[in-house]
CSV table of C-alpha atoms in Angstrom, one decimal:
chain,number,residue,atom,x,y,z
A,1,MET,CA,61.8,72.7,40.9
A,2,PRO,CA,62.7,69.1,41.8
A,3,THR,CA,63.3,66.6,39.1
A,4,ARG,CA,60.3,64.5,38.4
A,5,SER,CA,61.0,60.9,39.4
A,6,LYS,CA,60.3,58.0,37.1
A,7,ALA,CA,57.7,55.6,38.3
A,8,LYS,CA,59.2,52.5,39.8
A,9,VAL,CA,56.5,50.0,39.2
A,10,LEU,CA,56.5,46.2,38.8
A,11,THR,CA,54.6,45.7,35.6
A,12,HIS,CA,52.2,42.8,35.0
A,13,PRO,CA,53.4,41.0,31.8
A,14,ALA,CA,50.0,40.9,30.1
A,15,MET,CA,48.2,44.0,31.4
A,16,ALA,CA,51.1,46.4,31.2
A,17,ARG,CA,52.2,45.7,27.7
A,18,ARG,CA,50.3,48.7,26.3
A,19,ALA,CA,51.7,50.9,29.1
A,20,ARG,CA,55.2,49.9,28.2
A,21,ALA,CA,54.6,50.6,24.5
A,22,LYS,CA,53.3,54.0,25.4
A,23,GLU,CA,56.4,54.8,27.4
A,24,ARG,CA,58.7,53.3,24.7
A,25,GLU,CA,60.9,51.8,27.4
A,26,PRO,CA,60.4,49.3,30.2
A,27,SER,CA,60.0,50.5,33.8
A,28,ARG,CA,63.3,50.4,35.6
A,29,GLY,CA,61.7,48.4,38.4
A,30,SER,CA,60.1,45.7,36.1
A,31,VAL,CA,60.4,42.0,36.9
A,32,SER,CA,60.9,40.1,33.7
A,33,ARG,CA,58.0,37.9,32.5
A,34,GLU,CA,60.2,34.9,32.6
A,35,ASP,CA,61.5,35.4,36.1
A,36,ASN,CA,59.0,36.8,38.6
A,37,GLY,CA,59.6,34.5,41.6
A,38,SER,CA,61.0,35.2,45.1
A,39,ASP,CA,64.6,35.6,43.9
A,40,SER,CA,63.5,38.2,41.4
A,41,LEU,CA,61.5,40.1,44.0
A,42,ARG,CA,64.4,40.0,46.4
A,43,ARG,CA,66.7,41.4,43.7
A,44,TRP,CA,64.2,44.1,42.9
A,45,LEU,CA,63.9,45.1,46.6
A,46,GLU,CA,67.7,45.2,47.0
A,47,ASP,CA,68.2,47.1,43.8
A,48,HIS,CA,65.8,49.8,45.0
A,49,GLY,CA,67.1,49.9,48.5
A,50,ALA,CA,63.8,48.7,50.1
A,51,LYS,CA,64.4,47.7,53.7
A,52,LYS,CA,60.7,47.2,54.6
A,53,VAL,CA,57.4,46.6,52.7
A,54,LYS,CA,54.0,48.1,53.2
A,55,VAL,CA,51.1,45.8,52.2
A,56,ALA,CA,47.5,46.9,52.1
A,57,ALA,CA,44.0,46.0,50.8
A,58,ALA,CA,41.1,48.4,50.1
A,59,ASP,CA,38.0,47.9,52.2
A,60,ILE,CA,34.4,48.4,51.3
A,61,ASP,CA,34.8,52.2,51.7
A,62,GLY,CA,37.9,52.3,49.6
A,63,ILE,CA,40.1,52.9,52.7
A,64,TRP,CA,43.5,51.2,52.6
A,65,ARG,CA,44.0,48.8,55.5
A,66,GLY,CA,47.6,47.6,55.8
A,67,LYS,CA,50.8,47.3,57.7
A,68,TYR,CA,54.6,47.4,57.4
A,69,ILE,CA,56.3,44.0,57.3
A,70,SER,CA,59.9,43.0,57.0
A,71,VAL,CA,61.5,42.0,53.7
A,72,GLU,CA,61.8,38.3,54.8
A,73,LYS,CA,58.1,38.3,55.9
A,74,PHE,CA,57.1,39.8,52.6
A,75,LEU,CA,59.0,37.3,50.6
A,76,SER,CA,57.3,34.5,52.5
A,77,ALA,CA,53.9,36.1,52.0
A,78,ALA,CA,54.6,36.6,48.3
A,79,LYS,CA,55.0,32.9,48.0
A,80,SER,CA,52.3,31.5,50.3
A,81,GLY,CA,50.1,34.4,51.4
A,82,LEU,CA,49.6,35.8,54.9
A,83,GLY,CA,46.9,36.1,57.5
A,84,PHE,CA,45.1,39.4,57.9
A,85,CYS,CA,42.3,39.9,60.4
A,86,ASP,CA,39.0,39.9,58.6
A,87,VAL,CA,37.6,42.6,60.9
A,88,VAL,CA,38.4,45.0,58.1
A,89,PHE,CA,35.2,43.7,56.5
A,90,GLY,CA,33.4,43.7,59.8
A,91,TRP,CA,33.7,47.4,60.9
A,92,ASP,CA,32.9,50.8,59.4
A,93,MET,CA,35.3,53.6,58.4
A,94,GLY,CA,35.5,54.6,62.1
A,95,ASP,CA,36.5,51.1,63.2
A,96,GLU,CA,33.1,50.6,64.9
A,97,LEU,CA,32.0,47.0,64.7
A,98,LEU,CA,29.0,46.3,62.4
A,99,ASP,CA,26.1,44.5,64.1
A,100,ASN,CA,24.6,43.0,60.9
A,101,THR,CA,27.3,41.4,58.8
A,102,GLN,CA,27.4,37.8,57.8
A,103,VAL,CA,30.9,37.5,56.3
A,104,THR,CA,32.5,38.1,59.8
A,105,GLY,CA,31.5,39.1,63.3
A,106,TRP,CA,31.3,37.9,66.8
A,107,HIS,CA,29.6,34.8,65.4
A,108,THR,CA,32.8,33.9,63.6
A,109,GLY,CA,35.3,35.2,66.2
A,110,TYR,CA,37.0,37.6,63.7
A,111,PRO,CA,39.6,35.1,62.4
A,112,ASP,CA,42.5,35.8,60.1
A,113,ALA,CA,41.5,35.7,56.5
A,114,HIS,CA,43.9,34.6,53.9
A,115,ALA,CA,45.5,37.4,51.8
A,116,LYS,CA,47.7,37.0,48.8
A,117,VAL,CA,50.2,39.5,47.5
A,118,ASP,CA,49.6,40.8,44.0
A,119,THR,CA,53.3,41.0,43.0
A,120,THR,CA,52.5,42.9,39.9
A,121,THR,CA,51.7,46.0,41.9
A,122,GLY,CA,55.1,46.7,43.5
A,123,ARG,CA,56.0,50.4,43.9
A,124,ILE,CA,58.7,52.3,45.8
A,125,ILE,CA,57.1,55.0,47.9
A,126,PRO,CA,58.9,58.2,46.8
A,127,TRP,CA,58.4,60.0,50.2
A,128,GLU,CA,59.5,56.8,52.0
A,129,PRO,CA,62.3,55.8,49.7
A,130,ASP,CA,63.4,52.7,51.7
A,131,THR,CA,59.9,51.3,51.6
A,132,ALA,CA,58.1,49.2,48.9
A,133,ALA,CA,54.3,49.0,48.6
A,134,PHE,CA,52.2,46.1,47.4
A,135,ILE,CA,48.5,45.5,47.1
A,136,LEU,CA,46.8,42.5,48.8
A,137,ASP,CA,43.8,40.5,47.7
A,138,PHE,CA,41.7,38.5,50.1
A,139,VAL,CA,40.8,34.9,49.1
A,140,ASN,CA,38.8,32.1,50.6
A,141,GLU,CA,40.3,29.0,52.0
A,142,ASP,CA,40.1,27.2,48.7
A,143,GLY,CA,41.8,30.1,46.9
A,144,SER,CA,38.6,31.5,45.3
A,145,PRO,CA,38.0,35.3,45.4
A,146,TYR,CA,36.6,36.8,48.6
A,147,GLU,CA,33.2,38.0,47.5
A,148,ALA,CA,33.1,41.1,49.7
A,149,SER,CA,36.4,42.5,48.3
A,150,PRO,CA,35.9,45.5,45.9
A,151,ARG,CA,39.1,44.8,44.0
A,152,GLN,CA,38.1,41.2,43.3
A,153,LEU,CA,34.7,42.5,42.1
A,154,LEU,CA,36.5,44.7,39.6
A,155,GLN,CA,38.7,41.9,38.4
A,156,LYS,CA,35.6,39.7,37.9
A,157,ILE,CA,33.8,42.3,35.8
A,158,GLY,CA,37.0,43.1,33.8
A,159,ALA,CA,37.3,39.4,33.0
A,160,GLN,CA,33.7,39.3,31.8
A,161,ALA,CA,34.4,42.3,29.5
A,162,ARG,CA,37.3,40.4,27.9
A,163,GLU,CA,35.3,37.3,27.5
A,164,LEU,CA,32.9,39.4,25.4
A,165,GLY,CA,35.9,40.6,23.3
A,166,TYR,CA,36.2,44.1,24.9
A,167,LEU,CA,39.2,45.7,26.5
A,168,PRO,CA,37.9,48.4,29.0
A,169,ARG,CA,40.0,51.5,29.3
A,170,PHE,CA,39.2,53.9,32.1
A,171,GLY,CA,40.6,57.1,33.6
A,172,ALA,CA,39.6,58.9,36.8
A,173,GLU,CA,39.7,62.5,37.7
A,174,TYR,CA,39.3,63.9,41.3
A,175,GLU,CA,38.4,67.2,42.8
A,176,PHE,CA,39.4,67.8,46.5
A,177,PHE,CA,39.8,70.4,49.1
A,178,ILE,CA,43.0,71.2,50.9
A,179,PHE,CA,42.9,72.7,54.4
A,180,LYS,CA,45.5,74.3,56.6
A,181,GLU,CA,44.6,71.8,59.3
A,182,GLN,CA,46.0,68.6,60.9
A,183,PRO,CA,44.2,65.8,62.6
A,184,GLN,CA,44.4,67.5,66.0
A,185,SER,CA,43.2,70.9,64.9
A,186,LEU,CA,40.3,69.2,63.0
A,187,LYS,CA,39.2,67.6,66.3
A,188,GLU,CA,39.7,70.8,68.3
A,189,LYS,CA,37.6,72.8,65.9
A,190,GLY,CA,34.9,70.2,65.7
A,191,TYR,CA,35.4,70.0,61.9
A,192,GLN,CA,34.0,73.6,61.7
A,193,SER,CA,35.5,76.9,60.5
A,194,LEU,CA,38.4,75.2,58.8
A,195,THR,CA,41.0,77.3,57.1
A,196,PRO,CA,41.4,76.5,53.3
A,197,LEU,CA,44.8,76.5,51.7
A,198,THR,CA,43.8,79.6,49.7
A,199,PRO,CA,40.8,81.9,49.9
A,200,GLY,CA,38.4,82.8,47.2
A,201,MET,CA,37.1,81.2,44.0
A,202,PHE,CA,40.0,80.6,41.7
A,203,GLY,CA,39.1,77.9,39.1
A,204,TYR,CA,41.9,77.2,36.6
A,205,SER,CA,44.1,79.7,38.4
A,206,TRP,CA,47.7,80.0,37.1
A,207,LEU,CA,48.4,82.3,40.1
A,208,ARG,CA,47.1,80.0,42.9
A,209,THR,CA,49.1,77.0,41.7
A,210,SER,CA,52.3,79.1,41.4
A,211,GLN,CA,51.7,80.5,44.9
A,212,ASN,CA,51.7,77.0,46.2
A,213,ALA,CA,54.3,75.6,43.9
A,214,PRO,CA,56.2,73.5,46.5
A,215,LEU,CA,53.1,71.6,47.4
A,216,VAL,CA,51.8,71.4,43.8
A,217,HIS,CA,55.1,70.0,42.6
A,218,ALA,CA,55.3,67.6,45.5
A,219,LEU,CA,51.8,66.2,44.6
A,220,ILE,CA,52.5,65.9,40.9
A,221,ASP,CA,56.0,64.4,41.3
A,222,GLY,CA,54.9,62.2,44.1
A,223,CYS,CA,52.0,60.8,42.1
A,224,ASN,CA,54.1,60.3,39.0
A,225,GLY,CA,56.9,58.7,41.1
A,226,PHE,CA,54.4,56.3,42.6
A,227,GLY,CA,53.2,55.3,39.1
A,228,LEU,CA,49.9,57.1,39.1
A,229,ASN,CA,50.7,59.1,35.9
A,230,LEU,CA,48.9,62.5,36.2
A,231,GLU,CA,47.9,64.1,32.9
A,232,GLY,CA,46.7,67.4,34.4
A,233,PHE,CA,46.6,69.3,37.7
A,234,HIS,CA,44.8,72.6,38.3
A,235,THR,CA,42.8,74.6,40.8
A,236,GLU,CA,39.0,74.2,40.7
A,237,THR,CA,36.4,76.8,41.7
A,238,GLY,CA,36.3,77.1,45.5
A,239,PRO,CA,38.7,77.9,48.3
A,240,GLY,CA,41.7,75.5,48.3
A,241,VAL,CA,40.1,73.2,45.7
A,242,PHE,CA,42.2,71.3,43.2
A,243,GLU,CA,41.5,68.8,40.4
A,244,ALA,CA,43.8,66.0,39.1
A,245,ALA,CA,43.3,63.9,36.1
A,246,ILE,CA,45.0,60.4,36.1
A,247,ARG,CA,46.0,59.1,32.6
A,248,TYR,CA,43.6,56.5,31.3
A,249,ASP,CA,44.8,52.9,31.3
A,250,ASP,CA,43.4,49.3,31.1
A,251,LEU,CA,40.6,48.9,33.7
A,252,GLU,CA,42.5,47.1,36.5
A,253,LEU,CA,45.6,49.3,36.3
A,254,SER,CA,43.4,52.4,36.2
A,255,ALA,CA,41.4,51.3,39.3
A,256,ASP,CA,44.5,50.7,41.3
A,257,LYS,CA,45.8,54.1,40.4
A,258,ALA,CA,42.5,55.8,41.3
A,259,ALA,CA,42.2,54.0,44.6
A,260,LEU,CA,45.8,54.8,45.6
A,261,PHE,CA,45.5,58.4,44.5
A,262,LYS,CA,43.5,59.6,47.5
A,263,THR,CA,45.9,58.1,50.1
A,264,VAL,CA,48.9,59.5,48.2
A,265,VAL,CA,47.4,63.0,48.2
A,266,LYS,CA,46.6,62.7,51.9
A,267,GLU,CA,50.0,61.4,52.8
A,268,ILE,CA,51.9,64.1,50.9
A,269,CYS,CA,49.6,66.9,52.2
A,270,ALA,CA,50.2,65.6,55.8
A,271,ARG,CA,53.9,66.1,55.2
A,272,HIS,CA,53.2,69.8,54.5
A,273,GLY,CA,51.0,70.2,57.6
A,274,LEU,CA,47.8,70.1,55.6
A,275,THR,CA,44.7,67.9,55.2
A,276,ALA,CA,43.2,66.8,51.9
A,277,CYS,CA,39.4,66.2,51.9
A,278,PHE,CA,37.5,64.0,49.3
A,279,MET,CA,34.0,64.4,50.7
A,280,ALA,CA,31.4,64.8,48.0
A,281,LYS,CA,30.0,68.0,49.6
A,282,VAL,CA,32.1,69.9,52.1
A,283,ASN,CA,30.1,73.2,52.2
A,284,ALA,CA,26.5,73.7,51.2
A,285,LYS,CA,27.4,77.0,49.6
A,286,LEU,CA,30.1,75.6,47.3
A,287,PRO,CA,30.2,73.1,44.5
A,288,GLY,CA,30.8,69.5,45.4
A,289,CYS,CA,33.8,67.3,44.6
A,290,SER,CA,33.5,65.0,41.6
A,291,GLY,CA,35.2,61.8,40.8
A,292,HIS,CA,34.4,61.5,37.2
A,293,VAL,CA,35.5,58.3,35.3
A,294,HIS,CA,36.2,58.3,31.6
A,295,GLN,CA,35.3,55.1,29.9
A,296,SER,CA,35.7,53.4,26.5
A,297,LEU,CA,35.8,49.8,25.1
A,298,TRP,CA,38.5,48.7,22.7
A,299,ASP,CA,39.3,45.5,20.9
A,300,LEU,CA,41.4,43.0,22.8
A,301,LYS,CA,44.6,44.2,21.1
A,302,GLY,CA,44.0,47.7,22.2
A,303,GLU,CA,44.1,49.0,18.6
A,304,LYS,CA,40.5,50.0,17.8
A,305,ASN,CA,38.2,52.1,19.9
A,306,LEU,CA,34.9,50.2,19.6
A,307,PHE,CA,32.9,53.2,20.8
A,308,HIS,CA,33.6,55.0,17.5
A,309,GLU,CA,32.0,54.3,14.1
A,310,GLU,CA,32.9,56.3,11.1
A,311,GLY,CA,29.8,57.9,9.5
A,312,ALA,CA,27.5,57.2,12.5
A,313,PRO,CA,25.7,60.1,14.1
A,314,HIS,CA,28.2,61.9,16.2
A,315,GLY,CA,30.7,59.1,15.6
A,316,MET,CA,28.9,56.9,18.2
A,317,SER,CA,28.8,53.2,17.5
A,318,ARG,CA,25.8,51.0,18.2
A,319,LEU,CA,27.9,49.3,20.9
A,320,MET,CA,28.4,52.7,22.6
A,321,ARG,CA,24.7,53.5,22.5
A,322,HIS,CA,23.8,50.2,24.1
A,323,TYR,CA,26.6,50.7,26.7
A,324,ILE,CA,25.0,54.0,27.6
A,325,GLY,CA,21.6,52.6,27.5
A,326,GLY,CA,22.4,49.9,30.1
A,327,GLN,CA,24.1,52.4,32.4
A,328,LEU,CA,21.1,54.7,32.3
A,329,GLU,CA,18.5,51.9,32.7
A,330,LEU,CA,20.3,50.6,35.9
A,331,MET,CA,21.5,53.9,37.2
A,332,PRO,CA,18.8,54.6,39.9
A,333,GLU,CA,19.0,51.1,41.4
A,334,LEU,CA,22.8,51.1,41.4
A,335,THR,CA,23.1,54.6,42.9
A,336,ALA,CA,24.0,53.4,46.4
A,337,LEU,CA,27.1,51.8,44.9
A,338,TYR,CA,28.1,55.1,43.2
A,339,TRP,CA,27.1,57.3,46.1
A,340,PRO,CA,28.1,55.4,49.2
A,341,THR,CA,27.8,57.9,52.0
A,342,ILE,CA,25.1,60.1,53.6
A,343,ASN,CA,27.1,63.1,52.3
A,344,SER,CA,27.1,61.8,48.7
A,345,TYR,CA,23.6,63.0,48.2
A,346,LYS,CA,24.2,66.6,49.3
A,347,ARG,CA,26.2,67.0,46.1
A,348,SER,CA,23.3,66.0,43.9
A,349,VAL,CA,21.7,69.4,43.7
A,350,GLU,CA,20.3,71.3,40.8
A,351,ASN,CA,22.7,73.7,39.0
A,352,THR,CA,25.8,72.6,40.8
A,353,TRP,CA,27.5,70.5,38.1
A,354,ALA,CA,26.4,67.2,39.6
A,355,PRO,CA,23.6,65.1,38.1
A,356,THR,CA,20.1,64.7,39.6
A,357,THR,CA,18.7,62.6,36.7
A,358,ALA,CA,19.6,59.5,34.7
A,359,THR,CA,20.4,61.4,31.5
A,360,TRP,CA,23.1,61.7,28.8
A,361,GLY,CA,24.2,64.3,26.4
A,362,LEU,CA,26.8,65.3,23.9
A,363,GLU,CA,29.3,67.6,25.7
A,364,ASN,CA,26.7,68.3,28.3
A,365,ARG,CA,27.9,68.8,31.9
A,366,THR,CA,24.4,68.9,33.3
A,367,THR,CA,23.8,65.2,32.5
A,368,ALA,CA,24.9,62.0,34.4
A,369,ILE,CA,26.8,60.8,31.3
A,370,ARG,CA,28.6,63.1,29.0
A,371,VAL,CA,29.8,61.9,25.6
A,372,ILE,CA,33.1,63.3,24.5
A,373,GLY,CA,34.8,63.4,21.1
A,374,GLU,CA,33.7,62.3,17.7
A,375,ASN,CA,36.9,60.6,16.4
A,376,ALA,CA,38.4,57.2,17.1
A,377,LYS,CA,41.1,58.5,19.4
A,378,ALA,CA,39.0,60.6,21.7
A,379,MET,CA,35.5,58.9,21.7
A,380,ARG,CA,34.5,58.1,25.2
A,381,ILE,CA,32.0,58.7,28.0
A,382,GLU,CA,32.5,60.7,31.1
A,383,TYR,CA,30.6,59.0,33.9
A,384,ARG,CA,29.6,62.1,35.9
A,385,GLN,CA,27.5,60.5,38.6
A,386,LEU,CA,30.6,59.4,40.5
A,387,ALA,CA,32.1,61.7,43.1
A,388,ALA,CA,35.4,62.0,45.0
A,389,ASP,CA,34.0,59.9,47.8
A,390,MET,CA,33.6,56.8,45.6
A,391,ASN,CA,35.4,53.6,46.1
A,392,ALA,CA,37.1,53.5,42.7
A,393,TYR,CA,37.0,49.7,42.5
A,394,ILE,CA,33.3,49.6,43.0
A,395,GLY,CA,32.5,52.7,40.9
A,396,MET,CA,34.4,51.4,37.9
A,397,ALA,CA,33.3,47.8,38.3
A,398,VAL,CA,29.6,48.6,38.6
A,399,SER,CA,29.4,51.2,35.8
A,400,LEU,CA,31.2,48.7,33.5
A,401,ALA,CA,28.9,45.9,34.5
A,402,ALA,CA,25.9,48.1,33.7
A,403,GLY,CA,27.3,49.0,30.4
A,404,LEU,CA,28.0,45.4,29.5
A,405,TRP,CA,24.5,44.5,30.5
A,406,GLY,CA,23.2,47.1,28.1
A,407,ILE,CA,25.3,45.7,25.3
A,408,ARG,CA,24.1,42.1,26.0
A,409,ASN,CA,20.5,43.2,26.0
A,410,LYS,CA,20.8,45.8,23.2
A,411,VAL,CA,19.4,48.6,25.3
A,412,GLU,CA,18.8,51.8,23.4
A,413,PRO,CA,19.2,54.9,25.4
A,414,PRO,CA,16.6,57.7,25.5
A,415,ALA,CA,17.1,60.7,23.4
A,416,ALA,CA,20.1,62.8,24.3
A,417,CYS,CA,19.6,65.8,26.4
A,418,ASN,CA,20.6,68.9,24.5
A,419,ALA,CA,19.7,71.5,27.0
A,420,ASN,CA,19.6,71.8,30.8
A,421,ALA,CA,19.1,68.3,32.3
A,422,TYR,CA,18.0,69.8,35.6
A,423,ALA,CA,14.9,71.1,33.8
A,424,GLU,CA,14.1,67.8,32.0
A,425,GLY,CA,10.7,67.0,33.3
A,426,ASP,CA,10.5,63.5,31.8
A,427,ALA,CA,14.0,62.4,33.0
A,428,ARG,CA,14.2,59.6,35.6
A,429,PRO,CA,15.3,61.1,38.9
A,430,LEU,CA,18.1,59.6,40.9
A,431,PRO,CA,17.6,58.7,44.6
A,432,ARG,CA,18.0,61.8,46.9
A,433,ASN,CA,19.3,60.0,50.0
A,434,LEU,CA,21.2,56.9,51.0
A,435,ARG,CA,18.2,55.2,52.6
A,436,ASP,CA,16.1,55.3,49.4
A,437,ALA,CA,19.1,54.3,47.3
A,438,VAL,CA,19.9,51.3,49.5
A,439,ALA,CA,16.3,50.1,49.3
A,440,LEU,CA,16.5,50.2,45.5
A,441,LEU,CA,19.7,48.2,45.5
A,442,LYS,CA,18.5,45.7,48.1
A,443,ASN,CA,15.5,44.9,45.9
A,444,SER,CA,17.4,44.8,42.6
A,445,GLU,CA,17.6,41.4,41.2
A,446,ARG,CA,19.7,42.7,38.3
A,447,ALA,CA,22.3,44.0,40.7
A,448,ARG,CA,22.6,40.6,42.3
A,449,GLU,CA,22.8,38.9,38.9
A,450,LEU,CA,25.5,41.3,37.7
A,451,LEU,CA,27.7,41.7,40.8
A,452,GLY,CA,27.0,38.5,42.8
A,453,GLU,CA,24.7,37.8,45.7
A,454,GLY,CA,27.6,37.7,48.2
A,455,PHE,CA,28.9,41.2,47.3
A,456,VAL,CA,25.6,42.9,47.1
A,457,ASP,CA,24.3,41.4,50.4
A,458,HIS,CA,27.5,42.5,52.3
A,459,TYR,CA,27.4,46.0,50.7
A,460,VAL,CA,23.7,46.5,51.5
A,461,ARG,CA,24.3,45.6,55.1
A,462,THR,CA,27.2,48.1,55.4
A,463,ARG,CA,25.1,50.9,53.9
A,464,GLU,CA,22.1,50.0,56.1
A,465,TRP,CA,24.4,50.4,59.1
A,466,GLU,CA,25.6,53.8,57.8
A,467,VAL,CA,22.0,55.0,57.5
A,468,ARG,CA,21.2,53.9,61.1
A,469,GLN,CA,24.3,55.7,62.4
A,470,TYR,CA,23.2,58.9,60.7
A,471,GLU,CA,19.6,58.6,61.9
A,472,ARG,CA,20.8,58.4,65.5
A,473,ALA,CA,23.1,61.4,65.2
A,474,VAL,CA,22.2,64.9,66.5
A,475,THR,CA,23.6,67.3,64.0
A,476,THR,CA,24.9,70.8,64.4
A,477,TRP,CA,22.1,72.0,62.2
A,478,GLU,CA,19.5,70.6,64.6
A,479,LEU,CA,21.2,72.2,67.6
A,480,GLU,CA,21.4,75.6,65.9
A,481,ARG,CA,17.8,75.4,64.7
A,482,TYR,CA,16.0,73.9,67.7
A,483,LEU,CA,18.0,74.2,70.9
A,484,GLU,CA,16.9,77.7,71.9
A,485,LEU,CA,13.7,78.3,70.1
A,486,ILE,CA,11.7,75.1,70.0
């Protein structure tokens, strides 16, 4: 078994303080808080043998759009930014140009947008050891945040939480399929009859992980070496299905880790001749793939879990109740942000571990929000509406914004569901398709108030485009059902 590599991550002086305390030693790649200029970056790159740099930003679908640049180009960009074609906010995940956007398009000529390097995000890519990676943020000409950017949305909501006196701590866990396929074979098979890494239903299987030990260790060590800090990794029920839990952290660090996790898994699997899939529902006969996000609010020093109150029922503070109340109240109208694709809604089916109603419960996996723990260390919620196809920046930002709205408005949640939430006749149903969810979001004044007119308008336009593409498609189901008999 290869030795697990230590994460080589440039740590942000303020936001990584708790992470350093947890590790009890500074990261070997850290830039000191007194010296984080271009000379320091150059030394860090030289010390770690980086001969090139990969820079990228997450688009509206959570797909990383980036490129390799030289060290000299990077050092210049770190100082003054760089140009990056804004078409990444003007096309869909298949690079097809949107016909309804306002932020960019033929009417603007698809100019370069200005992107700045977040120098606190530096990592050495373990499977490309001569290459460093940094995250970009898009900004307007005056330096203000680019409203359509999911990462900037998350930063805005995180800042609002701190202004209210709360430190959000989040942690994501993903389920995903691994297939014995490569891009060419996927195309040749028409994405049908794919061969899973392993056959059969083997949830929490010691055997299956051991049988695939080289891949499993490559994924665990690769993620940890890239600073993603996995707490757990195991098989889930389903052929070739795995689940990984990323250690919780302060909101912004956790979102970066969650967003990077999917591309890390895809890249490592590709090196083993495999394809990782994070669709919400790959097969109608199998459970879907979740992307649950654990959430709690702490005091600004990170010393007290504000979701816990000694002596309160189930240890839940009033703050926690209001947080849940806000999330449940806004859940239907914000669903399009949590479930962003046509496929997302195929996961929301009764008795399949995915929620269908805006409900909460204590240790109840049939509800949309599961309360976990009764002590100060463990007290948190598991936001179960989110799936593996989420854009982690959007999913975390929006669920936090809804919780903060509940706190500000002292929203009490309905009674906890103590039984099967699928059978709760009085529970508010969640939208069952993207068209309906987008309509709710488009008409939501509260969403625009919480997230900003610019972000919501752009997001709605991209989802309306997605619906139109689906409605024009002729599916395999239609051909099999109608071609011969109709």
